[in-house]
Coordinates of C-alpha atoms and ligand atoms in Angstrom, one line a residue:
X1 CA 18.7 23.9 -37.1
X2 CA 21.5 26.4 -37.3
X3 CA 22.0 28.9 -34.7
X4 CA 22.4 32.6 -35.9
X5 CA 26.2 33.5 -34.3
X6 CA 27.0 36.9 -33.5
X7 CA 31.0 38.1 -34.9
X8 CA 33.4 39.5 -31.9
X9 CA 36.1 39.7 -34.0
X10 CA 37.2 38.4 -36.9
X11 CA 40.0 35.6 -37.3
X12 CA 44.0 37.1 -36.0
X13 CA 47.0 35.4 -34.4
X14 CA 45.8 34.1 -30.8
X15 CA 48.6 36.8 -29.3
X16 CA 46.9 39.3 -30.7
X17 CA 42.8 38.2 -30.3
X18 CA 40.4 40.3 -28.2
X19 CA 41.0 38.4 -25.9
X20 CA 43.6 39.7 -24.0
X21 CA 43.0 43.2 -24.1
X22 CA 39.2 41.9 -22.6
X23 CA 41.4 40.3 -19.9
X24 CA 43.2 43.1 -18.9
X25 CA 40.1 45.1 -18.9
X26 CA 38.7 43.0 -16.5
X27 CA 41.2 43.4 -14.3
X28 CA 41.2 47.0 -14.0
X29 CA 37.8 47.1 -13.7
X30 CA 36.9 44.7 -11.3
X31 CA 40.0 45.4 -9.5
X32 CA 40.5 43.5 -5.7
X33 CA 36.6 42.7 -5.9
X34 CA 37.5 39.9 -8.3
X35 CA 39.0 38.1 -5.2
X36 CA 36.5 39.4 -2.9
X37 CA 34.3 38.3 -4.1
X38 CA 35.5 35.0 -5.3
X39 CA 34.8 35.1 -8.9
X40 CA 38.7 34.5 -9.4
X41 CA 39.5 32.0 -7.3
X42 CA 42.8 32.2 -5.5
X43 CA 42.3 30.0 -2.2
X44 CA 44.1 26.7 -3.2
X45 CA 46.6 29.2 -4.9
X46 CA 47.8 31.8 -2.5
X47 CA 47.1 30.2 0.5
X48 CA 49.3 30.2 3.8
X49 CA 50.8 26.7 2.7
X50 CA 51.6 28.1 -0.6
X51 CA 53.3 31.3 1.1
X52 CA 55.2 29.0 3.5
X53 CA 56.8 26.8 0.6
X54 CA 57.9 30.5 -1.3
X55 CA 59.1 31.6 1.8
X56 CA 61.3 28.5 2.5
X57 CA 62.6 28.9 -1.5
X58 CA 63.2 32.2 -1.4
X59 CA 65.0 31.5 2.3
X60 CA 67.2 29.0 1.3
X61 CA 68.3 31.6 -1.8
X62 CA 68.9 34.2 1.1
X63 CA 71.0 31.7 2.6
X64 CA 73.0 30.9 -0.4
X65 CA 73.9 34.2 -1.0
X66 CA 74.8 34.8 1.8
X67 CA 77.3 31.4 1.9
X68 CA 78.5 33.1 -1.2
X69 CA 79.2 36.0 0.8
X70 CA 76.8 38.5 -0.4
X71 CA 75.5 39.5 2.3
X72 CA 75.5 43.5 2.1
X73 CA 73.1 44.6 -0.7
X74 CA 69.1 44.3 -0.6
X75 CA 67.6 41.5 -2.5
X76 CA 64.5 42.5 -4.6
X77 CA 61.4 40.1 -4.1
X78 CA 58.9 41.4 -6.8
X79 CA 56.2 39.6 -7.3
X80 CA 54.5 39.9 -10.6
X81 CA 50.3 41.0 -11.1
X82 CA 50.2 40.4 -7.1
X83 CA 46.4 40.7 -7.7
X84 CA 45.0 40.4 -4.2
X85 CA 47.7 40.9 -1.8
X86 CA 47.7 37.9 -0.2
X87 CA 49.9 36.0 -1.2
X88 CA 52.5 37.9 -0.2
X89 CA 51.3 38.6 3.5
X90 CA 51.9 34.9 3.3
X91 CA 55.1 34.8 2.5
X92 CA 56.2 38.0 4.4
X93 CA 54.6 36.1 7.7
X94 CA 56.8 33.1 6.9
X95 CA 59.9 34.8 5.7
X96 CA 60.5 36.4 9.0
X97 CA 60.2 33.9 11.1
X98 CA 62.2 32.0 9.0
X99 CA 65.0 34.7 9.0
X100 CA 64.7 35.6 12.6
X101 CA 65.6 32.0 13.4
X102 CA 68.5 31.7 10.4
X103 CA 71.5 32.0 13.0
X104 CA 73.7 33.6 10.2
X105 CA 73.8 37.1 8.5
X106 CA 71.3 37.3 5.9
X107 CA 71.2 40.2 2.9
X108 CA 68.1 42.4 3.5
X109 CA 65.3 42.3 1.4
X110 CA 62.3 43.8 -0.3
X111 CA 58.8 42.1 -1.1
X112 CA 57.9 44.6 -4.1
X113 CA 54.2 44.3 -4.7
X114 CA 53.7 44.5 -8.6
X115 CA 50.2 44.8 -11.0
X116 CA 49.2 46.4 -14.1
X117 CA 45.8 47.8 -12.1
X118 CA 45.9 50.9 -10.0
X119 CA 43.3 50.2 -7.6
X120 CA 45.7 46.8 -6.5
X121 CA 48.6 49.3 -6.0
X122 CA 46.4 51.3 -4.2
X123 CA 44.8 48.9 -2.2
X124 CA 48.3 47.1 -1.3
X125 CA 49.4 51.2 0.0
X126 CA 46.5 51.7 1.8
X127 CA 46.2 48.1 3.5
X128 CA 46.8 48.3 7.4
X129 CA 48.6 45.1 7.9
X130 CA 51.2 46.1 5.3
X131 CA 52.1 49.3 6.7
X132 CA 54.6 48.0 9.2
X133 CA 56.1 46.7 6.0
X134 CA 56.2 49.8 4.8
X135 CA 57.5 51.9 7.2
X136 CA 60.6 49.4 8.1
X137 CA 61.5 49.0 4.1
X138 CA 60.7 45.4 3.7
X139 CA 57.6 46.4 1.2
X140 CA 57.7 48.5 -1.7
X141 CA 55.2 48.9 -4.4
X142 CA 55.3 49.4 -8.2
X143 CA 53.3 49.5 -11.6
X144 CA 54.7 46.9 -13.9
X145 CA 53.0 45.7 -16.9
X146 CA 54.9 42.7 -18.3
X147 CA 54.2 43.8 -21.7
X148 CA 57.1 46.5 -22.4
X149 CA 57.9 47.7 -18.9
X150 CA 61.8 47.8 -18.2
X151 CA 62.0 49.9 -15.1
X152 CA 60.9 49.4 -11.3
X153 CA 59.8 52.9 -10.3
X154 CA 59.4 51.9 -6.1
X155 CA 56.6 54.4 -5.1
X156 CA 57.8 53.8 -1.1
X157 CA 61.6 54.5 -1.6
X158 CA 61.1 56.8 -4.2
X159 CA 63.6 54.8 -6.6
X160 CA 63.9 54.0 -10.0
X161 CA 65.4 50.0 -10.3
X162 CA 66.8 50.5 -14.2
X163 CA 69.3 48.8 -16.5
X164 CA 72.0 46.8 -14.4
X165 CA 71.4 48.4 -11.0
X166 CA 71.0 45.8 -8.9
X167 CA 73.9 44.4 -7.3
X168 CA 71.9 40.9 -6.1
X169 CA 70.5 38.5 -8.3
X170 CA 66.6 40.1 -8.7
X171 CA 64.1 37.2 -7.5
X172 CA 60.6 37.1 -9.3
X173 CA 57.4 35.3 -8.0
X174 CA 55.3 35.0 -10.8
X175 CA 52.1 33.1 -9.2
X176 CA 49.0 32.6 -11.5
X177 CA 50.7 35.0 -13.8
X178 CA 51.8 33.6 -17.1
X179 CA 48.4 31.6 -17.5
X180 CA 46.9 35.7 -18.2
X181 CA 49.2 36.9 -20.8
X182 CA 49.0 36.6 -24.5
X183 CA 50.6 33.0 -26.2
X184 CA 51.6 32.6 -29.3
X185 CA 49.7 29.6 -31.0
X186 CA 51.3 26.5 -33.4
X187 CA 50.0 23.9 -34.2
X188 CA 52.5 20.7 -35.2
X189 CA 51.2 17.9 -37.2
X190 CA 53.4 15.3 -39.0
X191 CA 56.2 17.5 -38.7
X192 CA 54.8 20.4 -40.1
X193 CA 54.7 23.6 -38.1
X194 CA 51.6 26.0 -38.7
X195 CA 50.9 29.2 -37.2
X196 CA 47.3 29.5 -35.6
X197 CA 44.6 32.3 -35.6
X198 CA 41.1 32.3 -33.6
X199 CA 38.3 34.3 -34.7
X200 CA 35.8 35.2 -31.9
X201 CA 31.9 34.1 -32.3
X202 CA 29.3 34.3 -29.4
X203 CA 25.5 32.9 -29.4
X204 CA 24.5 35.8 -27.5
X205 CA 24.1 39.7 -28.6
X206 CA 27.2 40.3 -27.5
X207 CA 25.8 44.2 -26.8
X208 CA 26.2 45.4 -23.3
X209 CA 28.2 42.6 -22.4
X210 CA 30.7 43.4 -20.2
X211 CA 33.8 41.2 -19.8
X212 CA 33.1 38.3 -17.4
X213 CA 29.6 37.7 -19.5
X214 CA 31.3 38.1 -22.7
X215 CA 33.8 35.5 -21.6
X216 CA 31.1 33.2 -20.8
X217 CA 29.5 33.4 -24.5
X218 CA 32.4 33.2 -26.6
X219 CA 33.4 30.5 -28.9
X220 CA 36.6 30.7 -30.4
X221 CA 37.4 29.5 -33.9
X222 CA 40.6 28.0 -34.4
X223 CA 42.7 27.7 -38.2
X224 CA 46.4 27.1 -38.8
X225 CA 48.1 27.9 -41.8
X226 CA 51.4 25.9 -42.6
X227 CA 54.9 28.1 -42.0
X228 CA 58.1 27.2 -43.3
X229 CA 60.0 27.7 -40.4
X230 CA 59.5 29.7 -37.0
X231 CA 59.8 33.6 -37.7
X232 CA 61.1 35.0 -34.7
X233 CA 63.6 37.5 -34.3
X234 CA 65.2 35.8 -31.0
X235 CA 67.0 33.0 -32.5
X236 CA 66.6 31.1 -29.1
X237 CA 63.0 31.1 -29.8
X238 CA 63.5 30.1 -33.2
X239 CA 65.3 26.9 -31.6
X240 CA 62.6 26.1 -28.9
X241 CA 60.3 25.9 -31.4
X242 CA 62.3 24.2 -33.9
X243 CA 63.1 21.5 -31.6
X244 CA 59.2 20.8 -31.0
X245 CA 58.9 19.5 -35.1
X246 CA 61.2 16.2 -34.1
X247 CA 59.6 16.1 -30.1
X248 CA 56.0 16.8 -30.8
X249 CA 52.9 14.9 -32.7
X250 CA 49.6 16.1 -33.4
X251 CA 49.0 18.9 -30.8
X252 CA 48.5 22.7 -30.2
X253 CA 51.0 24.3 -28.6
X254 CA 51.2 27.6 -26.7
X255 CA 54.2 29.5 -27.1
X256 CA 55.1 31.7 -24.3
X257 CA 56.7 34.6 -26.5
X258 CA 55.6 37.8 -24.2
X259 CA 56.1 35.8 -21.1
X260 CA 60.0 35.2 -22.2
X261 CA 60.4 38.7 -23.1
X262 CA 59.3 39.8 -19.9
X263 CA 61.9 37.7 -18.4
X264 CA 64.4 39.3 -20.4
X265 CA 63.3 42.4 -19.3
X266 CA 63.8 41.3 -15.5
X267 CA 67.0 40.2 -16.2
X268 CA 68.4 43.3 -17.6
X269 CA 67.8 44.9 -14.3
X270 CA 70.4 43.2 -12.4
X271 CA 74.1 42.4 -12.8
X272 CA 74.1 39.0 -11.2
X273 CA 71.0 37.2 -12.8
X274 CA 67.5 36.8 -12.3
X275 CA 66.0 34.0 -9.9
X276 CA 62.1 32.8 -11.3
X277 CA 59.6 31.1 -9.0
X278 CA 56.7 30.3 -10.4
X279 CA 53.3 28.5 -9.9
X280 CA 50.4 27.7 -12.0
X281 CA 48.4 25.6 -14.0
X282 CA 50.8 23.8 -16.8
X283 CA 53.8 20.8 -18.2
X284 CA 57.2 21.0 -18.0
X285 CA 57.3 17.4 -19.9
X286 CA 57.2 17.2 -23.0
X287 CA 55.0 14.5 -23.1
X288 CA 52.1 15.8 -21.3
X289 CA 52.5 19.3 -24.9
X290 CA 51.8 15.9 -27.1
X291 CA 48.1 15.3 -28.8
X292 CA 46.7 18.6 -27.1
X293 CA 43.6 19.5 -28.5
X294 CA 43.1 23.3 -29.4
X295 CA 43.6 25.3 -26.2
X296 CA 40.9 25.6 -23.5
X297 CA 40.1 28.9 -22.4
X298 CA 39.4 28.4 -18.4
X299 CA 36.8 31.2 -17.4
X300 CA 36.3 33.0 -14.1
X301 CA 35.4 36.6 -14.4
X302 CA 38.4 36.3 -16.3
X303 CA 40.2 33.9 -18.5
X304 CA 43.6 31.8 -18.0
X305 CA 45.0 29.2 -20.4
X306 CA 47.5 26.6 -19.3
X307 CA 51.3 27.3 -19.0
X308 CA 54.1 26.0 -21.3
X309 CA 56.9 25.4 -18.4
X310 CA 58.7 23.3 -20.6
X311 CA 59.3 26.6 -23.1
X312 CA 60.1 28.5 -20.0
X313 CA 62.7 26.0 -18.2
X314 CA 64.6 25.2 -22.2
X315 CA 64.7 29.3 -22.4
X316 CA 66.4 29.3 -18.9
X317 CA 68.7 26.1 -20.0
X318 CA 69.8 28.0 -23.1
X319 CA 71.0 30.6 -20.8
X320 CA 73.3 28.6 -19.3
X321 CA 70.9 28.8 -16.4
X322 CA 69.7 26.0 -14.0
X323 CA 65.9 24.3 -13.6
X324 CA 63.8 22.8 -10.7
X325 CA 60.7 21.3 -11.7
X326 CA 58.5 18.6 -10.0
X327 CA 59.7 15.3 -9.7
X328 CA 56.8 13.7 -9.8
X329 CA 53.5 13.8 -12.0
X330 CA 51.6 16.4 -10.5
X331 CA 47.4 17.1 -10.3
X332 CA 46.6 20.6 -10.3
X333 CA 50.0 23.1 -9.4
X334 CA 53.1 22.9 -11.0
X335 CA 55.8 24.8 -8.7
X336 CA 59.2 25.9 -11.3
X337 CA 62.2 27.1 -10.3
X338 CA 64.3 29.5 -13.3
X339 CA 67.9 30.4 -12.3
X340 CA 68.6 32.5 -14.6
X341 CA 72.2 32.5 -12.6
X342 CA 75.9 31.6 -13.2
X343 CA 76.8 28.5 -11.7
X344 CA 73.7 27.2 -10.3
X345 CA 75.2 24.4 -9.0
X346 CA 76.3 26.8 -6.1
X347 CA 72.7 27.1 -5.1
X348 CA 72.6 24.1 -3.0
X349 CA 70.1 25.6 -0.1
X350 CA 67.5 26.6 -2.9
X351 CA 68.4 22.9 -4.6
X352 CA 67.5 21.2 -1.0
X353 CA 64.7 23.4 -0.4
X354 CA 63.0 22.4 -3.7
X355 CA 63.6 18.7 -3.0
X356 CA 62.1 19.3 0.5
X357 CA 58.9 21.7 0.1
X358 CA 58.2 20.7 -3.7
X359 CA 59.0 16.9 -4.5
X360 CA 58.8 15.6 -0.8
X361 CA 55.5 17.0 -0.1
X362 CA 53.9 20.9 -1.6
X363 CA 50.9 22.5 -2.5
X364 CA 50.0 20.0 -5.0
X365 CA 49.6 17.8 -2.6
X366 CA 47.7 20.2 -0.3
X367 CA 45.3 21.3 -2.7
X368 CA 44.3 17.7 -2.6
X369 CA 43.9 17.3 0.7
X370 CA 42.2 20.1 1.4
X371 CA 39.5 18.9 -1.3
X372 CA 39.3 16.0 0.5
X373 CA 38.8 17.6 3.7
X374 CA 36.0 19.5 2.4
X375 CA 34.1 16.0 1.0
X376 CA 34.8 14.4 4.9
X377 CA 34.3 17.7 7.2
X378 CA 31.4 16.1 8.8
X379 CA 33.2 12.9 9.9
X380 CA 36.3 14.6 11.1
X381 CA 37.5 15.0 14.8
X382 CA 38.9 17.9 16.4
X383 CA 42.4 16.6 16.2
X384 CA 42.0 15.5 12.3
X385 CA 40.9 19.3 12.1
X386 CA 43.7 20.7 13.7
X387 CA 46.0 18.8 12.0
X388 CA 44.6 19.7 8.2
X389 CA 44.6 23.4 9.6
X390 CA 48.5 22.9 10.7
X391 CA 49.0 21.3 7.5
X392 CA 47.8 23.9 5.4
X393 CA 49.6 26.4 7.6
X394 CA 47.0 28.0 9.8
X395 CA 45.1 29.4 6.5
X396 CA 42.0 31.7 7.4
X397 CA 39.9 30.4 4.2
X398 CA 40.4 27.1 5.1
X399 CA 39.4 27.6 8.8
X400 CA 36.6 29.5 7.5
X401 CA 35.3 26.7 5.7
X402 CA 35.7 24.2 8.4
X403 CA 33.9 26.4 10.9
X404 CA 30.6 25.5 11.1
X405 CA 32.3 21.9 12.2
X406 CA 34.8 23.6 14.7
X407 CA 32.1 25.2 16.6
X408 CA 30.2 21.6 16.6
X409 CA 33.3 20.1 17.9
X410 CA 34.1 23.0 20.4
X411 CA 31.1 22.0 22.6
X412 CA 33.1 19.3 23.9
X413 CA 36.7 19.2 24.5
X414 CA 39.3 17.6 26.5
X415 CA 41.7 19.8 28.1
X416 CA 44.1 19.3 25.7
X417 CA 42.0 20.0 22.5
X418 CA 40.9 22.7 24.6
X419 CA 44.6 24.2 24.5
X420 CA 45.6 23.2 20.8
X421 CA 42.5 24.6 19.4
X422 CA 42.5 28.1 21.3
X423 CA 46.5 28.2 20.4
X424 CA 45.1 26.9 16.2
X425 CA 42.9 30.1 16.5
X426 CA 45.5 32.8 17.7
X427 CA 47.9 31.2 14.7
X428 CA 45.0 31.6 12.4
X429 CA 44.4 35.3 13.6
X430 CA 48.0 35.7 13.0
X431 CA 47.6 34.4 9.0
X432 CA 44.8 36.4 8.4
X433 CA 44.8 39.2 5.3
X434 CA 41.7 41.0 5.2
X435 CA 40.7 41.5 1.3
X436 CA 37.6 43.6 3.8
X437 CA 35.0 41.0 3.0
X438 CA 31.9 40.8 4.9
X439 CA 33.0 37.7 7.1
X440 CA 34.2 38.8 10.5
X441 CA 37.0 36.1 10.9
X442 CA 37.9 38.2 14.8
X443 CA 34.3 37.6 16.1
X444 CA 34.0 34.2 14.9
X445 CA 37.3 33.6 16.7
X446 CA 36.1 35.3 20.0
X447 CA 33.2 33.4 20.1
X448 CA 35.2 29.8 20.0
X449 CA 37.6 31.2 22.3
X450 CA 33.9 32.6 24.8
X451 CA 32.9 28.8 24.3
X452 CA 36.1 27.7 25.7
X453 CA 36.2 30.0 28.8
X454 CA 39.4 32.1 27.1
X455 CA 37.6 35.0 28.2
X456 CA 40.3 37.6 28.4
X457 CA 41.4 36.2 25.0
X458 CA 37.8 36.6 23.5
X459 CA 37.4 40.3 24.7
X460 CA 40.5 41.0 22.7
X461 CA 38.8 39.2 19.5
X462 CA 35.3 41.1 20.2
X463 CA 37.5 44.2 20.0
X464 CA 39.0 43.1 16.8
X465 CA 36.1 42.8 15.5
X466 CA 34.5 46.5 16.8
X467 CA 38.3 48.0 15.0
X468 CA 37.3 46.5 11.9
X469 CA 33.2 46.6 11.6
X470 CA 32.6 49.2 13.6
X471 CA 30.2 48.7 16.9
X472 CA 27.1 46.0 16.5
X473 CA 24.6 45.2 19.4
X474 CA 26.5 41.3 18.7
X475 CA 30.2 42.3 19.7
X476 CA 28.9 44.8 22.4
X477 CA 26.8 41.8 23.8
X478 CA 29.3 38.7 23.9
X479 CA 31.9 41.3 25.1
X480 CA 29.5 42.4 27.9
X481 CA 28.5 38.7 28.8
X482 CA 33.0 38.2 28.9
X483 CA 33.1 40.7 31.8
X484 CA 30.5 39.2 33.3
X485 CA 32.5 35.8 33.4
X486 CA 35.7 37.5 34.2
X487 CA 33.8 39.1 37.1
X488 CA 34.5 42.6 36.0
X489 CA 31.8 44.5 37.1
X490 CA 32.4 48.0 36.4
X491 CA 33.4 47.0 32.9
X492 CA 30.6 44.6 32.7
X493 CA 28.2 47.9 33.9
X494 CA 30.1 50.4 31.3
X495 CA 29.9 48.8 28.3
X496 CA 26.4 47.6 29.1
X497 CA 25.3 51.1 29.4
X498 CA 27.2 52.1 26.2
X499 CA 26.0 49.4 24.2
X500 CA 22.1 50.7 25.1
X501 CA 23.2 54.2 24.5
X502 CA 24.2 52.5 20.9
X503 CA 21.4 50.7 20.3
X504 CA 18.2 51.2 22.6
X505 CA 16.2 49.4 20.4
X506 CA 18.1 45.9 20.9
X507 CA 16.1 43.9 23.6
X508 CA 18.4 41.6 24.7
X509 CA 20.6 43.8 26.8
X510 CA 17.9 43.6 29.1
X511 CA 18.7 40.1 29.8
X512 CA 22.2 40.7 30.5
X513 CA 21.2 43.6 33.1
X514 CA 19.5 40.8 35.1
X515 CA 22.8 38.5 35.5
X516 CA 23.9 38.5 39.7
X517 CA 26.9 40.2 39.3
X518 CA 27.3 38.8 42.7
X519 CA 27.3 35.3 41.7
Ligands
SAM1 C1 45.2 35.3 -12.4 S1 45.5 36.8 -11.6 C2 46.7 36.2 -10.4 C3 46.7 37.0 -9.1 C4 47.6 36.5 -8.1 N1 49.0 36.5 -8.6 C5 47.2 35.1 -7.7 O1 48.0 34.2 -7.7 O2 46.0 34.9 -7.2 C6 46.5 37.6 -12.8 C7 47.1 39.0 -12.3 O3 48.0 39.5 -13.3 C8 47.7 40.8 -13.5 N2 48.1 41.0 -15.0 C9 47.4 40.7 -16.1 N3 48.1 41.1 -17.2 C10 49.3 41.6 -16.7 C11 50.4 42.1 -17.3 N4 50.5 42.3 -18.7 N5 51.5 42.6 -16.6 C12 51.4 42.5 -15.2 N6 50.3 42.0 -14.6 C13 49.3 41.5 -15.3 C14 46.2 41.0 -13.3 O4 45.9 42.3 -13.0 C15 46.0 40.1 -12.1 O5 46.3 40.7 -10.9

């Protein structure tokens, strides 16, 4: 039986489908909810381990500018549709203490927090734990769409980065942010380069939709139509794609057109080059390009498609510039490196850095793991748990998904897991970047640290908790039921009478008026 379809749109190059501009307007509608909420996901991809291996990249780059003896002018951090935020707490966490422990003069520099969504920009502005970023100029923020902008307008300095005024190579993070911009679409078969278009059909009345649900209904229609040669007006795209007729069989390709024009953009804002890092979901071989079918549209609230990194590192190679990419086969990240700089042999640090924190052992490998840890949770020990919560660097999502069998485990400790696990939780606390959703991480914390007889500690963590959500009968109680174990009474009699001022109607701070303070 055929099923009536409902036309979105009719068939157009991919660049140019509905698509996109429904993908942007998700974004600027849903704005930081879409992490809040974890419709988009960003835990295995923004995570503390993932800020600690940027931080050590873009440390050893510090370091090899310095060597090179550029040590005087700030170095511009920007990273690109920063989304959440989090991701780069990460990384400013790491980065210091890398730096304050580098023993050599290091240039200064500047995490700029970048999105095309005004609510992000705001949120980053108005976010507590970034202000001492602020106020000491390591943070800036600023709108940039990397479709046409060409200027860095810092809202904090009150600076406009333009055309060649940057002294130090500009360094751009660029995490989960090529898999969201338009591609360009060919298809190769035999040879014979065609151009692609996708027409948009849903099953669904596609009225009233709004974005995430639309995304959820569509199909999209893919034709080609044979071309007689690439029509680009870059003639180093031209050659890219020229070169994939003799290298590629059978397969749909995604040609990242806007995401190299963005990068030429960036470039033109320095004099001394351009430094990419980049992670996301994509092939830098050009094996894993052959036989692909037509391209998958991954949905979550929004949509992503797989990166072409092997279009991206030939663009950087044609530039005379220099490429890191993994190794070694990798599962679900791919971590790049684009030195769009002159001599990159000279960057030995970055070089060494990459071998260490990407082919030894990255986030690839820690995305693993921590799925593995999530299938096991019940049959791992406190030390196994420490040791996946060191691994993944103290990470608050992770520790709140092991929780329920932390406070299992807490019940009974030796003195030593005792010690390692209340000095885990104060690192965890210190990796923490509140997106303000509803779970309190600082009571859940004080009441591990109440079970293991930290008392001052867990007072500290109650009151953490009170800053953030405000009083509840809870926090007043396990703070009240600390100062009883501390022994400090007129604390202990204070806050009990405050806490019943605040909320007569909970019952059991009756029981807590009945401890022997005496005892
Ligand atoms: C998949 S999210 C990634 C967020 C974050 N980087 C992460 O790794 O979780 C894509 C981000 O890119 C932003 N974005 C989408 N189109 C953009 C464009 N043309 N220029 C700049 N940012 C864009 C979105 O607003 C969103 O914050």
């Amino acid at each position: 039986m055929q099923h009536h379809r409902y036309e979105i749109e009719t068939a157009r190059p991919f660049a140019e489908s509905l698509i996109w501009q429904l993908n942007r307007d998700y974004y600027q509608k849903t704005g930081v909810e879409a992490w809040r909420a974890g419709t988009v996901p960003h835990h295995l991809t923004s995570n503390s381990m993932v800020g600690k291996t940027y931080a050590e990249l873009i440390f050893a780059f510090l370091r090899d500018l310095a060597d090179q003896g550029q040590h005087h002018d700030k170095v511009y951090l920007l990273e690109l549709g920063a989304g959440h935020g989090r991701l780069a707490f990460h990384i400013l966490r790491h980065l210091e203490v890398f730096t304050a422990q580098a023993g050599m003069q290091l240039p200064p520099y500047c995490y700029v927090l970048s999105d095309i969504v005004e609510d992000n920009l705001q949120f980053f502005q108005q976010h507590p734990q970034f202000q001492p970023y602020f106020a000491d100029g390591r943070l800036d923020v600023a709108y940039f769409d990397a479709i046409g902008s060409q200027e860095l307008e810092l809202r904090h300095a009150g600076i406009t980065i333009a055309a060649a005024d940057l002294q130090q190579p500009l360094l751009a993070i660029a995490n989960y942010f090529f898999d969201s911009l338009p591609n360009d679409l060919f298809y190769f078969k035999d040879g014979q380069l065609s151009s692609c278009t996708v027409a948009l059909t849903s099953a669904v009345d596609p009225t009233g939709l709004d974005e995430a649900a639309l995304f959820a209904a569509l199909e999209l229609v893919y034709d080609t139509a044979p071309l007689a040669r690439p029509g680009y007006e870059n003639p180093i795209f031209n050659s890219i794609l020229a070169g994939y007729r003799q290298l590629v069989f059978n397969t749909f390709l995604l040609f990242p057109r806007l995401g190299l024009e963005c990068l030429d953009n960036l470039r033109q804002l320095s004099q001394k080059g351009l430094f990419v890092l980049s992670m996301d979901k994509g092939f830098h071989e050009i094996h894993d390009l052959e036989h692909a079918p037509a391209p998958k549209m991954i949905t979550h609230g929004s949509v992503s498609f797989s990166v072409n990194y092997h279009a991206l590192g030939a663009y950087c190679q044609q530039h005379a510039g220099t490429v890191f990419f993994p190794e070694f086969a990798t599962f679900n990240l791919e971590l790049g490196c684009l030195l769009f700089l002159p001599k990159g042999e000279r960057f030995t640090e970055t070089r060494a850095a990459y071998q260490r924190v990407v082919n030894g052992f990255g986030p690839d490998d820690i995305s693993g793991l921590m799925k593995f840890t999530y299938r096991h949770i019940n049959d791992m020990d406190l030390p196994e748990l420490i040791g996946v919560l060191r691994m993944g660097g103290y990470d608050s999502t992770l520790f709140k998904n092991v929780l329920p069998r932390l406070k299992q485990l807490s019940l009974q400790v030796t003195f030593n897991e005792r010690t390692r696990l209340a000095q885990t939780l104060h690192q965890i606390w210190g990796m923490y970047f509140t997106l303000n959703e509803p779970a309190d991480l600082a009571f859940e914390i004080g009441g591990l640290l109440y079970a293991l007889a930290y008392y001052d500690d867990a007072v500290r963590y109650f009151q953490y908790s009170t800053d953030h959500f405000g009083h509840t009968p809870d926090s007043y109680y396990n703070r009240i039921l600390c100062y009883y174990q501390l022994r400090h009474d007129q604390l202990f009699s204070a806050t009990l009478r405050e806490a019943q001022a605040h909320f007569p109607d909970f019952a059991e701070f009756a029981q807590l008026e009945q401890l022997d303070l005496g005892a």
